[in-house]
Coordinates of C-alpha atoms and ligand atoms in Angstrom, one line a residue:
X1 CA -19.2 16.8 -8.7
X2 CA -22.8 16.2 -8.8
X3 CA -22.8 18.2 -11.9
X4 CA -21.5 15.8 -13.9
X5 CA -23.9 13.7 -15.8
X6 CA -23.9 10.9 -18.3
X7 CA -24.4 12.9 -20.9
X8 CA -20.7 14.5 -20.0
X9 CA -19.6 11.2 -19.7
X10 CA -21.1 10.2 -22.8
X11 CA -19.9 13.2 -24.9
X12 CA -16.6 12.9 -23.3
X13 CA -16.3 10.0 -24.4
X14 CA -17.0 10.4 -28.0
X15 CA -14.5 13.3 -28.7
X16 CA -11.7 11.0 -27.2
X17 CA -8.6 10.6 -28.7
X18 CA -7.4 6.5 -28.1
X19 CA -3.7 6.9 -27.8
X20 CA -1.9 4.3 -29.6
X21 CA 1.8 3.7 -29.5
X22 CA 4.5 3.7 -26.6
X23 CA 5.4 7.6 -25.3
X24 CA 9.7 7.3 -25.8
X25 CA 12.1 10.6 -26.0
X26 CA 9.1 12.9 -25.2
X27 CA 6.7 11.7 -28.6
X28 CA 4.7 9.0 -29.3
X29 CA 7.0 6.6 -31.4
X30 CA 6.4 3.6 -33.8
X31 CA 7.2 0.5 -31.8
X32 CA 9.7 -1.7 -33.9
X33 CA 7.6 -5.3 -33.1
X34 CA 5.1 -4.1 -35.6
X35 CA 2.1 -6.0 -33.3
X36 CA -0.2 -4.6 -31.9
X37 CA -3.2 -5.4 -28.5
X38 CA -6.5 -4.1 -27.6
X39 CA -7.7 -2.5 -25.0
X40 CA -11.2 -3.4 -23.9
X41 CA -13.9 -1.9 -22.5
X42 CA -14.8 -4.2 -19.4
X43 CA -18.5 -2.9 -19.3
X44 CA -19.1 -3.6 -22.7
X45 CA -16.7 -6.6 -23.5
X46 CA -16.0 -3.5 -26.9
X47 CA -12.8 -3.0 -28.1
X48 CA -11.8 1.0 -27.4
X49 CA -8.1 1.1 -28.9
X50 CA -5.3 -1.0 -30.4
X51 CA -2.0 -0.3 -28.9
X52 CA 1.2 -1.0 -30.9
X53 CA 3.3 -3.2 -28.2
X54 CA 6.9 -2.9 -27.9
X55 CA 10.1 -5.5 -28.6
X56 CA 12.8 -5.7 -25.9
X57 CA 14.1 -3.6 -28.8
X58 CA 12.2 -0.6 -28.0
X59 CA 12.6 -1.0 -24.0
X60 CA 16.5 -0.6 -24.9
X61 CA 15.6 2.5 -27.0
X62 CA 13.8 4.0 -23.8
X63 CA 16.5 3.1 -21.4
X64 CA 19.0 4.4 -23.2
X65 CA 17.1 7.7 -23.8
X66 CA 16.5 7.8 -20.0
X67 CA 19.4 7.3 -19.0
X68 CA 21.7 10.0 -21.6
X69 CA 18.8 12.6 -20.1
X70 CA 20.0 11.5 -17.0
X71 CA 23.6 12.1 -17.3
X72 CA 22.7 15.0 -19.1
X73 CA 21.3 16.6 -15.6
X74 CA 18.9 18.3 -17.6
X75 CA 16.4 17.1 -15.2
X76 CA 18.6 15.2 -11.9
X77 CA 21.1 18.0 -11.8
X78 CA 18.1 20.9 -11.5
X79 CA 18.0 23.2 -8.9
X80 CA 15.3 21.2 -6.7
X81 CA 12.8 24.4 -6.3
X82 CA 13.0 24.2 -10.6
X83 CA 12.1 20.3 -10.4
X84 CA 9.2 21.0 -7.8
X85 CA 7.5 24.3 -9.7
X86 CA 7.4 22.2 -13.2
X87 CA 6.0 18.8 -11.5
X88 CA 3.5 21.1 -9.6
X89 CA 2.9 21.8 -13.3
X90 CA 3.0 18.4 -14.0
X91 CA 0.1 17.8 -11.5
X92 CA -2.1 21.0 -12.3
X93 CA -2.6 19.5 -15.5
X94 CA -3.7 16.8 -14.5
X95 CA -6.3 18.2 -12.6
X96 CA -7.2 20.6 -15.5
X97 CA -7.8 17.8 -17.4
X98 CA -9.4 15.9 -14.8
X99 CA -12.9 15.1 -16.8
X100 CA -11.8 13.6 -20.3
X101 CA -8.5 11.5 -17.7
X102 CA -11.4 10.3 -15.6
X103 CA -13.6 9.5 -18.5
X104 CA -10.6 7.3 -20.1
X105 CA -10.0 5.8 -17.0
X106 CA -13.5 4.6 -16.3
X107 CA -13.7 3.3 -19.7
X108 CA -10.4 1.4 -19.8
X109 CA -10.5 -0.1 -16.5
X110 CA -14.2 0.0 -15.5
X111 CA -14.3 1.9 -12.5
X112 CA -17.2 3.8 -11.4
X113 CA -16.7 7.5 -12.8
X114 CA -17.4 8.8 -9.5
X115 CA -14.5 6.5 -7.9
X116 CA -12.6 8.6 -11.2
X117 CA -13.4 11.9 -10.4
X118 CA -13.1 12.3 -7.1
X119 CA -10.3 9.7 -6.0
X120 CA -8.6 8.3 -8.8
X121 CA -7.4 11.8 -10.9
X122 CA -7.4 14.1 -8.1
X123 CA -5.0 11.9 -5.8
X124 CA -3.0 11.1 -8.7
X125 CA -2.5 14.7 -9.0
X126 CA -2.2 15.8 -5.0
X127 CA 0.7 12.8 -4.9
X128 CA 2.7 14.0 -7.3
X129 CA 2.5 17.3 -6.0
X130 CA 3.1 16.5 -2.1
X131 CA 6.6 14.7 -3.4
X132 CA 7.2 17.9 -5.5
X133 CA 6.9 20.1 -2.4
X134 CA 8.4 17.9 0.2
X135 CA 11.8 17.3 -1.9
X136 CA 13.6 21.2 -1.7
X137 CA 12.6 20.8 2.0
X138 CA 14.7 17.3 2.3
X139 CA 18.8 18.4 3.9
X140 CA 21.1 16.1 3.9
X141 CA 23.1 15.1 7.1
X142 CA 26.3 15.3 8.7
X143 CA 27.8 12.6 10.9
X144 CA 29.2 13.4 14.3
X145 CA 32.6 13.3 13.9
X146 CA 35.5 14.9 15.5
X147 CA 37.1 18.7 14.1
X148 CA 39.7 17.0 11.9
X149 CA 37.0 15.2 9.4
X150 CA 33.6 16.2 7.5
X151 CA 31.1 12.8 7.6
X152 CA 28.5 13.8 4.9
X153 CA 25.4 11.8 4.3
X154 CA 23.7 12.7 1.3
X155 CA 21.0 10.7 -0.9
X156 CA 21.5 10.8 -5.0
X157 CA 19.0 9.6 -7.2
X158 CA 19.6 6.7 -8.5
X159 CA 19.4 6.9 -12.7
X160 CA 17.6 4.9 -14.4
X161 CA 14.1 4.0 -12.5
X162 CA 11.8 1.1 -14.0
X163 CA 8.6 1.1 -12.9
X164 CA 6.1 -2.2 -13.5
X165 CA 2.3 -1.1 -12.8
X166 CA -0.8 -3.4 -12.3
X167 CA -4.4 -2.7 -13.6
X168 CA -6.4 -2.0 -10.7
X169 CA -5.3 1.5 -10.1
X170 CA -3.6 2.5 -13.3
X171 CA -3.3 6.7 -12.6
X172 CA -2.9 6.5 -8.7
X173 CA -0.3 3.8 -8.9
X174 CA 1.4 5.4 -11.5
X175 CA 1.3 9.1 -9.3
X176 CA 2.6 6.9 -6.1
X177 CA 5.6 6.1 -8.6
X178 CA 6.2 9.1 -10.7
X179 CA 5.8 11.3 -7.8
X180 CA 9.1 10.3 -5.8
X181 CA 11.2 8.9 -8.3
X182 CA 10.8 12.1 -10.8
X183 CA 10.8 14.8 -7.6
X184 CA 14.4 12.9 -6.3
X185 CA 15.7 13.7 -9.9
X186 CA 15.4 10.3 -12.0
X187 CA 14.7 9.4 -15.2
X188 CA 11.8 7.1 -15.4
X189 CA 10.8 3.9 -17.8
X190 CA 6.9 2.9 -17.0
X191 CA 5.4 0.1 -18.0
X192 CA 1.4 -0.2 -17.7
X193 CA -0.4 -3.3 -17.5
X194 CA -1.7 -4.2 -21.2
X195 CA -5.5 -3.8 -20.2
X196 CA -5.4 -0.4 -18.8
X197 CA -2.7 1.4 -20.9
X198 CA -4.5 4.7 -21.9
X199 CA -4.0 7.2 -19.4
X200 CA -0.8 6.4 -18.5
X201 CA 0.4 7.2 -21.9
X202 CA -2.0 10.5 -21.5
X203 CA 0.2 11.4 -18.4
X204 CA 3.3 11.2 -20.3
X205 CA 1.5 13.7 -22.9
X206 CA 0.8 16.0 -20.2
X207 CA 4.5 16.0 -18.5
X208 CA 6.1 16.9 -21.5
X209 CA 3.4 19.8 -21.9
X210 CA 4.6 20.8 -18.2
X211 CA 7.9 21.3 -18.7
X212 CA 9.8 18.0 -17.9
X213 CA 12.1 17.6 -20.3
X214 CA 12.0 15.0 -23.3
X215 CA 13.0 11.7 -22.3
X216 CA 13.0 12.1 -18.3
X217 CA 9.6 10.2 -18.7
X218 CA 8.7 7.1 -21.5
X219 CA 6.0 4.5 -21.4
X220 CA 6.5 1.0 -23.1
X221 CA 4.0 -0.7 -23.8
X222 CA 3.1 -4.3 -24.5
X223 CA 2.7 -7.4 -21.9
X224 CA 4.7 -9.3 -19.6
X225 CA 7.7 -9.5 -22.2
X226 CA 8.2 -5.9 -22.0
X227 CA 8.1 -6.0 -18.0
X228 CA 11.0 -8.8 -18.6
X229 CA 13.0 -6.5 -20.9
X230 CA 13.2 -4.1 -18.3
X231 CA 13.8 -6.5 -15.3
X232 CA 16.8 -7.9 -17.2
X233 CA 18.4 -4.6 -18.5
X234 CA 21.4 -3.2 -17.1
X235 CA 21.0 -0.2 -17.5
X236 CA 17.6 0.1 -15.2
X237 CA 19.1 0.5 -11.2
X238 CA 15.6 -0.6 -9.4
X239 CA 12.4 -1.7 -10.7
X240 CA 9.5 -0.7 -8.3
X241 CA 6.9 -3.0 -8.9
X242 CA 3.2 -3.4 -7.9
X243 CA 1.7 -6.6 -8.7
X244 CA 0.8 -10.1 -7.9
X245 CA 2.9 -12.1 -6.0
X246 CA 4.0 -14.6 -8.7
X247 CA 5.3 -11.5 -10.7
X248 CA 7.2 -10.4 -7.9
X249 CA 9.1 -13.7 -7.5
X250 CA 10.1 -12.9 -11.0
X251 CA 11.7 -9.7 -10.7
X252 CA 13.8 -10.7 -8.5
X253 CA 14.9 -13.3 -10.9
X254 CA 15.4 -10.7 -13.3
X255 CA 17.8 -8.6 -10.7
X256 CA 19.6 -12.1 -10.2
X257 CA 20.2 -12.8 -13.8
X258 CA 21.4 -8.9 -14.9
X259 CA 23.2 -6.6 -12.7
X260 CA 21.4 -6.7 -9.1
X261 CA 19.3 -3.9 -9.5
X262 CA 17.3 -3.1 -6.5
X263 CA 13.7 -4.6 -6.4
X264 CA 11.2 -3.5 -4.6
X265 CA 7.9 -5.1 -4.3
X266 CA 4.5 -4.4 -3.3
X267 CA 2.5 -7.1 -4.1
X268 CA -1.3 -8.7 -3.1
X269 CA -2.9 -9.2 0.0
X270 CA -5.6 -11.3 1.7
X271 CA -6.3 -8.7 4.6
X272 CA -8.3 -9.2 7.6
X273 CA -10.7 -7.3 9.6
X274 CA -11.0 -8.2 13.1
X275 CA -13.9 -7.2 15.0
X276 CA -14.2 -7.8 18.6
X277 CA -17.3 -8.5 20.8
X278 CA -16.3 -4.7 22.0
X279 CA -16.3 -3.3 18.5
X280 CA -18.2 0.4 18.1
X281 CA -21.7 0.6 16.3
X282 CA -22.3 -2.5 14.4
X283 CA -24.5 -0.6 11.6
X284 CA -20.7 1.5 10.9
X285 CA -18.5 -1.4 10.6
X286 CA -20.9 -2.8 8.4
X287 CA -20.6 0.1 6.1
X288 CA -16.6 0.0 6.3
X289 CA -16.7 -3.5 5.4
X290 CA -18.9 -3.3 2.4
X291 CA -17.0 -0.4 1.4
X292 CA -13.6 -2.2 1.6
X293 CA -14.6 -5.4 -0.3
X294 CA -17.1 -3.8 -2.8
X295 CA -14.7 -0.2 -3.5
X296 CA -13.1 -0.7 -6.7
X297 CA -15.2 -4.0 -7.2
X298 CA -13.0 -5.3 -4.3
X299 CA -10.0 -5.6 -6.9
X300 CA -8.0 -3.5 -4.1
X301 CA -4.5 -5.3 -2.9
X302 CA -5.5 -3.3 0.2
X303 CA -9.5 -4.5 0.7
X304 CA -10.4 -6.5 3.9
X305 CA -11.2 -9.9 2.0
X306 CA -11.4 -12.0 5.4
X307 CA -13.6 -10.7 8.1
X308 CA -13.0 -12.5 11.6
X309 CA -15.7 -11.5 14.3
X310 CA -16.0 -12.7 17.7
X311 CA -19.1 -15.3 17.1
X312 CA -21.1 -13.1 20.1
X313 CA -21.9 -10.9 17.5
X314 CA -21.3 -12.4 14.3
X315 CA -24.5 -13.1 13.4
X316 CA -25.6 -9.7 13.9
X317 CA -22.8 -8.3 11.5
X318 CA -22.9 -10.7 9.0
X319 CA -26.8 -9.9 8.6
X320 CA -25.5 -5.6 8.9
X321 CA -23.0 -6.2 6.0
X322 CA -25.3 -8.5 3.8
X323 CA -27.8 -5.5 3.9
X324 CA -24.9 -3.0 3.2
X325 CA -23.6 -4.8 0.7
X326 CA -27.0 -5.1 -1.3
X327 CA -27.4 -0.6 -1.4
X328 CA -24.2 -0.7 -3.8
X329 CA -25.3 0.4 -6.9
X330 CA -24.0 -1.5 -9.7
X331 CA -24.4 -0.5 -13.2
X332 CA -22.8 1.7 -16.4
X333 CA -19.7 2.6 -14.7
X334 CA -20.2 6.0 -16.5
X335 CA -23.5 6.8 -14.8
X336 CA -22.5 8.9 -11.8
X337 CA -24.6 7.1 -9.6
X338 CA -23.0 3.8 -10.0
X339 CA -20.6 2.6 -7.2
X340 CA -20.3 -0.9 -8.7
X341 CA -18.9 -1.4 -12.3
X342 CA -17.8 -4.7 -13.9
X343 CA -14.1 -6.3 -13.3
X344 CA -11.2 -5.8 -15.3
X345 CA -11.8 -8.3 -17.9
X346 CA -12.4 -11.9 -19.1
X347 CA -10.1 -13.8 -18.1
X348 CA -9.8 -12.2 -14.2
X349 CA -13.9 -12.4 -14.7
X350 CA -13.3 -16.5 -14.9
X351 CA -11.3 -16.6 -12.2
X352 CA -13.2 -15.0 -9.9
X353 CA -16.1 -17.5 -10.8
X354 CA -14.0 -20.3 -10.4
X355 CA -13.2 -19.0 -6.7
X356 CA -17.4 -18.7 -6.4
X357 CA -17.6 -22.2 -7.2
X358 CA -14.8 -23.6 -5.2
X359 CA -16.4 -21.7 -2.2
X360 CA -20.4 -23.4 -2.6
X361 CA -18.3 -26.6 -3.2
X362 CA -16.4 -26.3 -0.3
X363 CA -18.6 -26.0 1.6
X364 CA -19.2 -22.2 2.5
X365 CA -22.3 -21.2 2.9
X366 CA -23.5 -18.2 0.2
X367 CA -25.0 -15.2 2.5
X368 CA -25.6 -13.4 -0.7
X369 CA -24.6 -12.6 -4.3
X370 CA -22.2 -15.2 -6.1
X371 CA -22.6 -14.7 -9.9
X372 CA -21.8 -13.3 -13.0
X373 CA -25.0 -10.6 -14.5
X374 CA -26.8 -12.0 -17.5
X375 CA -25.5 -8.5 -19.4
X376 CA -22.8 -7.9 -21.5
X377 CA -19.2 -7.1 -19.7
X378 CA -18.2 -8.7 -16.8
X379 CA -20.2 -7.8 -13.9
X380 CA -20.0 -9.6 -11.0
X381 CA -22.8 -9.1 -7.8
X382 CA -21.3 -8.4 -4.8
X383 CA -20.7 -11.8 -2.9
X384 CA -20.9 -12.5 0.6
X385 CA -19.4 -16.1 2.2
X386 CA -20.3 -17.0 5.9
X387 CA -19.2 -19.6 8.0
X388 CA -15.9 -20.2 6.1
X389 CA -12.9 -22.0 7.9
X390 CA -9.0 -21.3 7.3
X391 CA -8.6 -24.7 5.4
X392 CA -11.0 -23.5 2.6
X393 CA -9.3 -21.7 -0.7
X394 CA -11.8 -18.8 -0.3
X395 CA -10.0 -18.2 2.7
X396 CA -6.5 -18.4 1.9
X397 CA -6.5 -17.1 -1.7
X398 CA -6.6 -13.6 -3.1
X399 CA -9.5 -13.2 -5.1
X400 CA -9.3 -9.6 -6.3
X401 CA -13.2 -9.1 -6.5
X402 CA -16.1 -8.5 -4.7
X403 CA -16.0 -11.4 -2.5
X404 CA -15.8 -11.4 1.5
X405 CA -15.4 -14.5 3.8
X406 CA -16.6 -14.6 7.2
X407 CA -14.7 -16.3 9.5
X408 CA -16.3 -17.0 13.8
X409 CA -13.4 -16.5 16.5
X410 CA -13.7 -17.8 19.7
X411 CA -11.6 -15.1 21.5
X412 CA -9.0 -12.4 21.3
X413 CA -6.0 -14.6 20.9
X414 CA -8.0 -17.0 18.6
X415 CA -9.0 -13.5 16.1
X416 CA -4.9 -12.4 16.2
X417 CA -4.1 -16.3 15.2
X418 CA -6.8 -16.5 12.2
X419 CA -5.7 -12.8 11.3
X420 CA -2.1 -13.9 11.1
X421 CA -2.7 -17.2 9.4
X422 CA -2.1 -16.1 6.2
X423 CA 1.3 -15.9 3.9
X424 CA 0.2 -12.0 3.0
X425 CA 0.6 -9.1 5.6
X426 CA -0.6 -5.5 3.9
X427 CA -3.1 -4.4 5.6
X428 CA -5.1 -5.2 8.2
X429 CA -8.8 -3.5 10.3
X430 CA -9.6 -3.6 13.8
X431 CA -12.2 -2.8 15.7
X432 CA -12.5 -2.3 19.1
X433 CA -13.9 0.3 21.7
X434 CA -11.0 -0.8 24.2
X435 CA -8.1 1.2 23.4
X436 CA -5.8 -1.0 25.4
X437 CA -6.7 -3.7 23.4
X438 CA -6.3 -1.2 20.2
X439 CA -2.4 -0.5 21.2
X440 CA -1.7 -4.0 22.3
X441 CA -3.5 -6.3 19.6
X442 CA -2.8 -3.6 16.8
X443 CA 1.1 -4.4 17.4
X444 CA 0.3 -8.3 17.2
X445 CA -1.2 -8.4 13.4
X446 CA 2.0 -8.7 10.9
X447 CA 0.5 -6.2 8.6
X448 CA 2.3 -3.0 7.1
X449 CA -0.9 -0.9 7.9
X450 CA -3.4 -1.8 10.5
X451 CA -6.6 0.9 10.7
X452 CA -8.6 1.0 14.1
X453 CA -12.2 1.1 14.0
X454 CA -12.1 1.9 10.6
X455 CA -11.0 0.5 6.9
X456 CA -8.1 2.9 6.0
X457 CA -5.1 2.5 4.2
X458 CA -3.5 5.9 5.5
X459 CA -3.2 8.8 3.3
X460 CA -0.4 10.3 1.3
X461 CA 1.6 11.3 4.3
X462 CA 1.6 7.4 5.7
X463 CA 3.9 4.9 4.1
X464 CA 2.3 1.6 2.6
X465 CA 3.7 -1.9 1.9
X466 CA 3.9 -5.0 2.8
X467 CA 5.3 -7.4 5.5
X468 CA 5.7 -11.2 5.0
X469 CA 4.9 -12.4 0.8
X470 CA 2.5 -9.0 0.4
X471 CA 6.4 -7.3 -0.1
X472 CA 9.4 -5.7 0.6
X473 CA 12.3 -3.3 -0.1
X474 CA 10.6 -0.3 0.2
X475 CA 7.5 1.6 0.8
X476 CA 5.3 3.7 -1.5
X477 CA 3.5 7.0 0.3
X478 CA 5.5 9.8 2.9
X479 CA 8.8 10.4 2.7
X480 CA 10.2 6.8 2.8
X481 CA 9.1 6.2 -0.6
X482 CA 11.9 8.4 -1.5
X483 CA 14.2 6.1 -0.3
X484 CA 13.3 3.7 -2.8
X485 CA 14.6 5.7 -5.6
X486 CA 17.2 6.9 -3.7
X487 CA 21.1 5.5 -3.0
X488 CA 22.6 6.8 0.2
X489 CA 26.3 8.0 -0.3
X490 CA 29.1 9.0 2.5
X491 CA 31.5 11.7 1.6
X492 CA 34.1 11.6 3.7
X493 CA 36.7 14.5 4.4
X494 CA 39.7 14.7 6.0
X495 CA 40.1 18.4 7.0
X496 CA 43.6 18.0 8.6
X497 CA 45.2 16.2 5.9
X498 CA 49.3 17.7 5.7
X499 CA 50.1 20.5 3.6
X500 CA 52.6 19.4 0.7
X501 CA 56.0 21.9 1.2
X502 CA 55.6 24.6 -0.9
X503 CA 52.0 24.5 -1.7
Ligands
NAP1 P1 0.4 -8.9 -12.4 O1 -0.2 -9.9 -13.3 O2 1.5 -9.3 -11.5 O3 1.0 -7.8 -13.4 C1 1.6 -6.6 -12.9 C2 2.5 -6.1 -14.0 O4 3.5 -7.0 -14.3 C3 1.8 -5.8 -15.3 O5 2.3 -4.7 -15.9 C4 2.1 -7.1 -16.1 O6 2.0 -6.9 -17.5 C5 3.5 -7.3 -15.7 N1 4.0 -8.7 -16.0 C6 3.2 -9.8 -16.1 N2 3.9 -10.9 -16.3 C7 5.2 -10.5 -16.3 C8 6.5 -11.1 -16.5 N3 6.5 -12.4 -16.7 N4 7.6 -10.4 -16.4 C9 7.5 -9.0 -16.2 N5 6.4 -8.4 -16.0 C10 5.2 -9.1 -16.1 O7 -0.6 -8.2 -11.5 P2 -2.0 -7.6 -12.0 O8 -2.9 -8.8 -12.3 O9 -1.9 -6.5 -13.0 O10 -2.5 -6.9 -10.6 C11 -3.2 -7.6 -9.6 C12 -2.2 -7.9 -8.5 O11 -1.5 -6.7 -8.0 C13 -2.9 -8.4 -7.3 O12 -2.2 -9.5 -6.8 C14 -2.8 -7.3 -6.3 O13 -2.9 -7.7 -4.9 C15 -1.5 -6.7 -6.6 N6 -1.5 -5.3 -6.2 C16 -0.7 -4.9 -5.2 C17 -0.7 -3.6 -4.7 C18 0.1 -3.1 -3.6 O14 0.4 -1.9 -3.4 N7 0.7 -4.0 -2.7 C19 -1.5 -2.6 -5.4 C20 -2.3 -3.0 -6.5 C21 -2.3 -4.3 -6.9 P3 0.6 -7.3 -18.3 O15 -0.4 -7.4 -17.3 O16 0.5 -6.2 -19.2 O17 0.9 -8.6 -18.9
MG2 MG1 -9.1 -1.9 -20.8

């Protein structure tokens, strides 16, 4: 990749195509509301595109298309090896188109073109094939019984699949989706998050050029409204939503008040990274730690946000990740050398700097960063918050930026309690050199993932979600994120049922 320059970027840029309207019955349709938003470049504060939003009107229209391609089996009722060679498709595209999705990614949502080319796109592309080739391997089961009866357990997809995406990762969120619930034979309705729209509505382009059939895949568009439409209708049979926490609690409102579809939630996070007195090479969990809270400007559900070191070596560390921290790059987030680009947008800008403030006013004390840049965009320096106790909000709040808290333990048990003492449970580090303590103290953090002596959220084979308010009722990644798009069904047979005289 070290090919690519800003010139690319830049001319990239310029040929590109905004698209506009919401992706329904396999074309790009007029939405009905007749208003439109803008999407806005968050390095330049520029607007890059008006999209026309849809009315609960034009969710309906997508449903019901969905669902009539559905029951039509022209997609769910494939042979499974037919599914898998056009979503390969599906995902070679993708990666054929990698630059110009990339370049539309970084401009929408800010992220460093780097972070683009080489994670965002590419995994996008490798999830949705790694569900395509794992589902005509998938058998069904049959349930011990005795020679008079067949006990067959077999999972059907389950129709209608609504899926409600957040901002931060708008491709790779949307391939952790698509992937499963179009290789276990749904029909999908997606709905972006209004700021980073673009190439999700690209991706719907490029499926239909693949070979999935018109329909199987739409993309509404529009705010929070549009995400209600769906959570109330009845035709939708589970919404899989990644968001915040507040969201979440709303969905399942939404299930509550139409026909109990199933919800399943994966939501924020306020994880912790525990480092022991033991703990390998200072100098590399410094690194890790400035790459969890500074990758993605640290607007990751899944970034470390609290570190908790054992206050032998704290100093030491805190010192380590200050320096690490300061060799992040931030600039154009279309200059290939950047690592650092601005946050989302405005408003999530303001709230970050409201979190700055309430930290200094709180009494934290500012190890480094802890600004907005004098530039235009919203760029925020990499901040770093030492000796910060539970009661503070910097502590207990996610902040969804580059901001890291340091917290002292006293001991073991006192780390585990200060790692736990938090309503999230995604993710969690730990670092140790004692692989005792690794098994044992691994098993005591409530987290859905816990990485040892690194900062790792797992890969595509590993499931990810949530324990405690961070989410539930499924898991994205490996094979049990089939099961949330997935219903499980008995057949029974009675083999020895009488014959009727005469037949
Ligand atoms: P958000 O505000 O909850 O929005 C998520 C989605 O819900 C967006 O598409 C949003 O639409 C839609 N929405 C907003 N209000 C709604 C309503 N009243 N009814 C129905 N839908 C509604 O979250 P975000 O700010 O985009 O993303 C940040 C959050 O996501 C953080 O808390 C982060 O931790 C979490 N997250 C979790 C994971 C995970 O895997 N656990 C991964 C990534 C992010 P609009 O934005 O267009 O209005
Ligand atoms: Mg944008």
């Amino acid at each position: 990749m070290t090919s690519f320059t800003h010139n690319d970027a830049l001319s990239i840029a310029a040929a590109l195509t905004m698209p506009s309207r919401p992706f329904i019955g396999g074309d790009y349709r007029i939405a009905t509301a007749g208003r439109s938003f803008k999407s806005v470049n968050p390095a330049t504060g520029e607007v890059l595109a008006e999209i026309e939003g849809c009315s609960p009107s034009d969710v309906d229209a997508a449903v019901a298309v969905a669902k009539a391609t559905f029951e039509s089996g022209v997609w769910s009722q494939k042979h499974p090896s037919e599914r898998k060679a056009v979503l390969l498709r599906f995902a070679e595209l993708i990666n054929k188109n990698l630059q110009e999705l990339a370049v539309l990614e970084s401009l929408d949502s800010g992220k460093p073109i780097t972070d683009c080319l080489t994670v965002d796109v590419p995994f996008t592309a490798s999830t949705i094939a790694w569900h395509a080739e794992a589902q005509d391997k998938l058998f069904s089961r049959i349930a011990p019984t005795d020679s008079n009866a067949l006990g067959m357990i077999v999972r059907e997809p389950l129709g209608v699949v609504g899926l409600v995406l957040p901002w931060n990762f708008p491709m790779l969120m949307a391939g952790w989706k698509l992937g499963p619930a179009l290789a276990t034979g749904n029909s999908v309705v997606l709905k972006p998050s209004q700021m980073t729209t673009l190439t999700a509505l690209r991706m719907a382009e490029l499926a239909v050029e693949a070979g999935i059939a018109a329909g199987v895949l739409n993309i509404v568009t529009g705010s929070g409204e549009v995400g209600e439409a769906l959570g109330l209708h009845r035709d939708v049979r589970v919404i899989s939503f990644t968001g915040s926490t507040e969201v979440g609690r709303m969905f399942l409102d939404y299930s509550r008040r139409s026909n109990l579809k199933r919800i399943v939630l994966e939501l924020g996070g306020k994880n912790p990274a525990v480092v022991l007195a033991d703990a390998p090479n200072l100098d590399f969990v410094a690194e890790q730690q400035a790459f969890s809270i500074l990758t993605n400007m640290g607007q990751n559900c899944a970034s470390n946000s609290r570190l908790i070191v054992h206050r032998a070596i704290k100093e030491e560390l805190a010192e380590k990740i200050v320096a690490a921290c300061g060799n992040w790059k931030l600039g154009d987030p279309l200059e290939p050398s950047t690592q650092l680009g601005p946050v989302v947008g405005a408003n999530h800008c303001k709230n970050i700097k409201k979190y700055l403030e309430k930290g200094r006013a709180e009494g934290a004390t500012l190890a480094c960063g802890g600004n907005q840049l004098d530039r235009p965009g919203y760029f925020i320096e990499a901040t770093v918050f030492d000796r910060v106790t539970p009661d503070m909000t910097i502590y207990r709040e996610e902040i969804f930026g580059p901001v890291l808290t340091i917290t002292e333990a006293r001991d073991e048990d006192h780390a585990i309690e200060l790692a736990n003492d938090t309503e999230y449970g995604l993710t969690a580090s730990l670092y140790t050199t004692d692989v005792g303590k690794a098994h044992k103290l691994s098993r005591r953090i409530n987290a859905g993932t816990v990485s040892v002596n690194c900062y790792s959220e797992g890969e595509i084979t590993t499931p990810f979600g949530g324990f405690k308010q961070s989410g539930f009722g499924g898991r994205d990644n490996g094979l049990e994120a089939h099961e949330q798009y997935t219903e499980v069904k008995t057949v029974w047979i009675n083999l020895a049922a009488p014959a009727r005289p005469g037949v």
